[in-house]
């Protein structure tokens, strides 16, 4: 059984994952508007991944006999000044999510909840990847600068990203 504190914290994380999903969907719409279909695709996959993160915790709370309580999802930012700014904010956001996950692990340790700690280790590993992939794009964009051909090539590369549900299996 989950402690009250753990259950509340996991519910907050479900909300944070849906909030992340909504932010990335908003970023996808911005890229659609810029006719950068590859980057829009990348963000759309990011959106879908975040939904799977929320549902992984949703399933876990239910499995442990807890109660999922959904809360309103904060409205996302809708406008950005540049492509670089979008990805810098993506990186910043993933760093924030990593700190939320670390905080959840701290609570699991305090509560001596080994099962939740074990479930959370998947997220700890996932956040390393999430930060690394956003960081890589930020660095590529800094190298490209305003070179339209570079942007075109990167957009094309990002159109290749496919959705894989990493939480399955
Ligand atoms: Fe659910 Fe992008 O972390």
Short mmCIF file of C-alpha atoms and ligand atoms in Angstrom, two decimals:
data_model
loop_
_atom_site.label_atom_id
_atom_site.label_comp_id
_atom_site.label_asym_id
_atom_site.label_seq_id
_atom_site.Cartn_x
_atom_site.Cartn_y
_atom_site.Cartn_z
CA UNK A 1 0.00 0.00 0.00
CA UNK A 2 1.19 3.51 -0.78
CA UNK A 3 1.60 6.01 2.03
CA UNK A 4 -0.57 9.10 1.80
CA UNK A 5 2.50 11.25 1.14
CA UNK A 6 3.76 8.96 -1.65
CA UNK A 7 0.35 8.73 -3.28
CA UNK A 8 -0.03 12.52 -3.30
CA UNK A 9 3.46 12.99 -4.76
CA UNK A 10 2.82 10.41 -7.51
CA UNK A 11 -0.46 12.13 -8.37
CA UNK A 12 1.43 15.42 -8.69
CA UNK A 13 3.86 13.73 -11.07
CA UNK A 14 1.01 12.43 -13.23
CA UNK A 15 -0.10 16.03 -13.55
CA UNK A 16 3.47 17.19 -14.31
CA UNK A 17 3.82 14.58 -17.08
CA UNK A 18 0.54 15.67 -18.69
CA UNK A 19 1.68 19.28 -18.34
CA UNK A 20 4.90 18.33 -20.17
CA UNK A 21 2.83 16.61 -22.87
CA UNK A 22 0.74 19.74 -23.33
CA UNK A 23 3.83 21.98 -23.51
CA UNK A 24 5.40 19.81 -26.24
CA UNK A 25 2.14 19.70 -28.17
CA UNK A 26 2.10 23.49 -28.03
CA UNK A 27 5.69 23.55 -29.32
CA UNK A 28 4.58 21.20 -32.14
CA UNK A 29 1.88 23.69 -33.18
CA UNK A 30 4.50 26.48 -33.25
CA UNK A 31 6.71 24.41 -35.56
CA UNK A 32 3.71 23.61 -37.76
CA UNK A 33 3.16 27.34 -38.09
CA UNK A 34 6.81 27.80 -39.14
CA UNK A 35 6.47 25.01 -41.74
CA UNK A 36 9.15 23.02 -39.92
CA UNK A 37 7.40 19.68 -40.21
CA UNK A 38 10.34 17.60 -38.97
CA UNK A 39 10.62 19.58 -35.74
CA UNK A 40 6.84 19.46 -35.35
CA UNK A 41 7.10 15.67 -35.71
CA UNK A 42 9.83 15.52 -33.06
CA UNK A 43 7.65 17.51 -30.64
CA UNK A 44 4.58 15.41 -31.44
CA UNK A 45 6.53 12.28 -30.48
CA UNK A 46 7.74 14.02 -27.35
CA UNK A 47 4.07 14.74 -26.55
CA UNK A 48 3.13 11.08 -26.99
CA UNK A 49 6.05 9.93 -24.87
CA UNK A 50 4.98 12.21 -22.03
CA UNK A 51 1.51 10.69 -22.14
CA UNK A 52 3.06 7.24 -21.70
CA UNK A 53 5.04 8.56 -18.72
CA UNK A 54 1.85 9.83 -17.08
CA UNK A 55 0.10 6.52 -17.76
CA UNK A 56 2.99 4.48 -16.39
CA UNK A 57 2.54 6.22 -13.03
CA UNK A 58 -1.27 6.02 -13.38
CA UNK A 59 -1.05 2.23 -13.79
CA UNK A 60 1.39 1.94 -10.93
CA UNK A 61 -0.79 3.90 -8.48
CA UNK A 62 -3.75 1.69 -9.37
CA UNK A 63 -1.69 -1.47 -9.07
CA UNK A 64 -0.70 -0.45 -5.56
CA UNK A 65 -4.31 0.12 -4.56
CA UNK A 66 -4.01 3.91 -4.62
CA UNK A 67 -6.40 6.43 -6.08
CA UNK A 68 -5.49 8.57 -9.08
CA UNK A 69 -6.90 12.08 -8.77
CA UNK A 70 -6.60 14.15 -11.92
CA UNK A 71 -6.10 17.87 -11.63
CA UNK A 72 -6.33 20.71 -14.17
CA UNK A 73 -3.42 20.88 -16.59
CA UNK A 74 -1.73 24.27 -16.70
CA UNK A 75 -2.07 26.07 -20.04
CA UNK A 76 1.23 25.94 -21.96
CA UNK A 77 3.26 28.77 -23.43
CA UNK A 78 2.26 29.29 -27.08
CA UNK A 79 4.82 31.66 -28.62
CA UNK A 80 8.59 31.52 -28.97
CA UNK A 81 11.14 33.90 -30.51
CA UNK A 82 13.34 31.31 -32.22
CA UNK A 83 13.91 27.61 -32.85
CA UNK A 84 16.85 27.72 -30.46
CA UNK A 85 14.67 29.19 -27.73
CA UNK A 86 12.16 26.34 -28.08
CA UNK A 87 14.85 23.70 -27.60
CA UNK A 88 16.60 25.62 -24.82
CA UNK A 89 13.28 25.65 -22.99
CA UNK A 90 12.83 21.94 -23.75
CA UNK A 91 16.19 21.24 -22.10
CA UNK A 92 15.34 23.50 -19.15
CA UNK A 93 11.99 21.74 -18.79
CA UNK A 94 13.57 18.28 -18.82
CA UNK A 95 16.03 19.41 -16.13
CA UNK A 96 13.06 20.50 -14.05
CA UNK A 97 11.36 17.12 -14.57
CA UNK A 98 14.59 15.36 -13.52
CA UNK A 99 14.54 17.31 -10.27
CA UNK A 100 10.89 16.32 -9.71
CA UNK A 101 11.78 12.65 -10.26
CA UNK A 102 14.75 12.93 -7.89
CA UNK A 103 12.44 14.42 -5.30
CA UNK A 104 10.02 11.50 -5.72
CA UNK A 105 12.90 9.06 -5.18
CA UNK A 106 13.81 10.95 -2.00
CA UNK A 107 10.24 10.57 -0.75
CA UNK A 108 10.23 6.84 -1.61
CA UNK A 109 13.47 6.42 0.37
CA UNK A 110 12.10 8.40 3.33
CA UNK A 111 8.90 6.32 3.28
CA UNK A 112 10.96 3.09 2.95
CA UNK A 113 8.86 2.35 -0.15
CA UNK A 114 11.21 0.09 -2.12
CA UNK A 115 8.62 -0.83 -4.77
CA UNK A 116 8.01 2.80 -5.69
CA UNK A 117 11.73 3.49 -5.64
CA UNK A 118 12.24 0.59 -8.04
CA UNK A 119 9.49 1.84 -10.39
CA UNK A 120 11.02 5.32 -10.32
CA UNK A 121 14.43 4.08 -11.43
CA UNK A 122 12.97 3.72 -14.93
CA UNK A 123 12.29 7.47 -14.85
CA UNK A 124 15.74 8.26 -13.48
CA UNK A 125 17.29 6.53 -16.51
CA UNK A 126 14.76 8.04 -18.90
CA UNK A 127 15.59 11.56 -17.70
CA UNK A 128 19.28 11.05 -18.54
CA UNK A 129 18.21 10.31 -22.13
CA UNK A 130 15.68 13.14 -22.22
CA UNK A 131 18.25 15.72 -21.13
CA UNK A 132 20.91 14.33 -23.48
CA UNK A 133 18.68 14.43 -26.56
CA UNK A 134 17.51 18.02 -25.91
CA UNK A 135 21.08 19.09 -25.14
CA UNK A 136 22.30 17.58 -28.41
CA UNK A 137 19.72 19.53 -30.43
CA UNK A 138 20.56 22.79 -28.62
CA UNK A 139 24.24 22.29 -29.49
CA UNK A 140 23.45 21.47 -33.12
CA UNK A 141 21.31 24.61 -33.40
CA UNK A 142 24.09 26.74 -31.95
CA UNK A 143 26.48 25.39 -34.59
CA UNK A 144 23.96 25.95 -37.39
CA UNK A 145 23.16 29.52 -36.33
CA UNK A 146 21.08 31.24 -39.02
CA UNK A 147 22.23 28.97 -41.86
CA UNK A 148 18.98 28.02 -43.68
CA UNK A 149 20.51 24.90 -45.18
CA UNK A 150 21.55 23.68 -41.75
CA UNK A 151 18.03 24.26 -40.42
CA UNK A 152 16.61 22.43 -43.43
CA UNK A 153 18.91 19.42 -42.86
CA UNK A 154 18.16 19.26 -39.13
CA UNK A 155 14.44 19.52 -39.79
CA UNK A 156 14.69 16.65 -42.23
CA UNK A 157 16.64 14.56 -39.72
CA UNK A 158 13.99 15.24 -37.07
CA UNK A 159 11.24 14.07 -39.40
CA UNK A 160 12.73 10.56 -39.06
CA UNK A 161 11.93 10.23 -35.36
CA UNK A 162 9.38 7.49 -34.70
CA UNK A 163 7.21 6.88 -31.70
CA UNK A 164 8.16 3.91 -29.56
CA UNK A 165 6.37 3.22 -26.30
CA UNK A 166 9.39 2.64 -24.07
CA UNK A 167 7.19 2.06 -21.05
CA UNK A 168 5.79 -1.12 -22.64
CA UNK A 169 7.54 -4.33 -21.71
FE1 LIG B 1 8.36 12.68 -18.81
FE2 LIG B 1 10.20 14.34 -20.71
O1 LIG B 1 9.92 13.51 -19.09
#
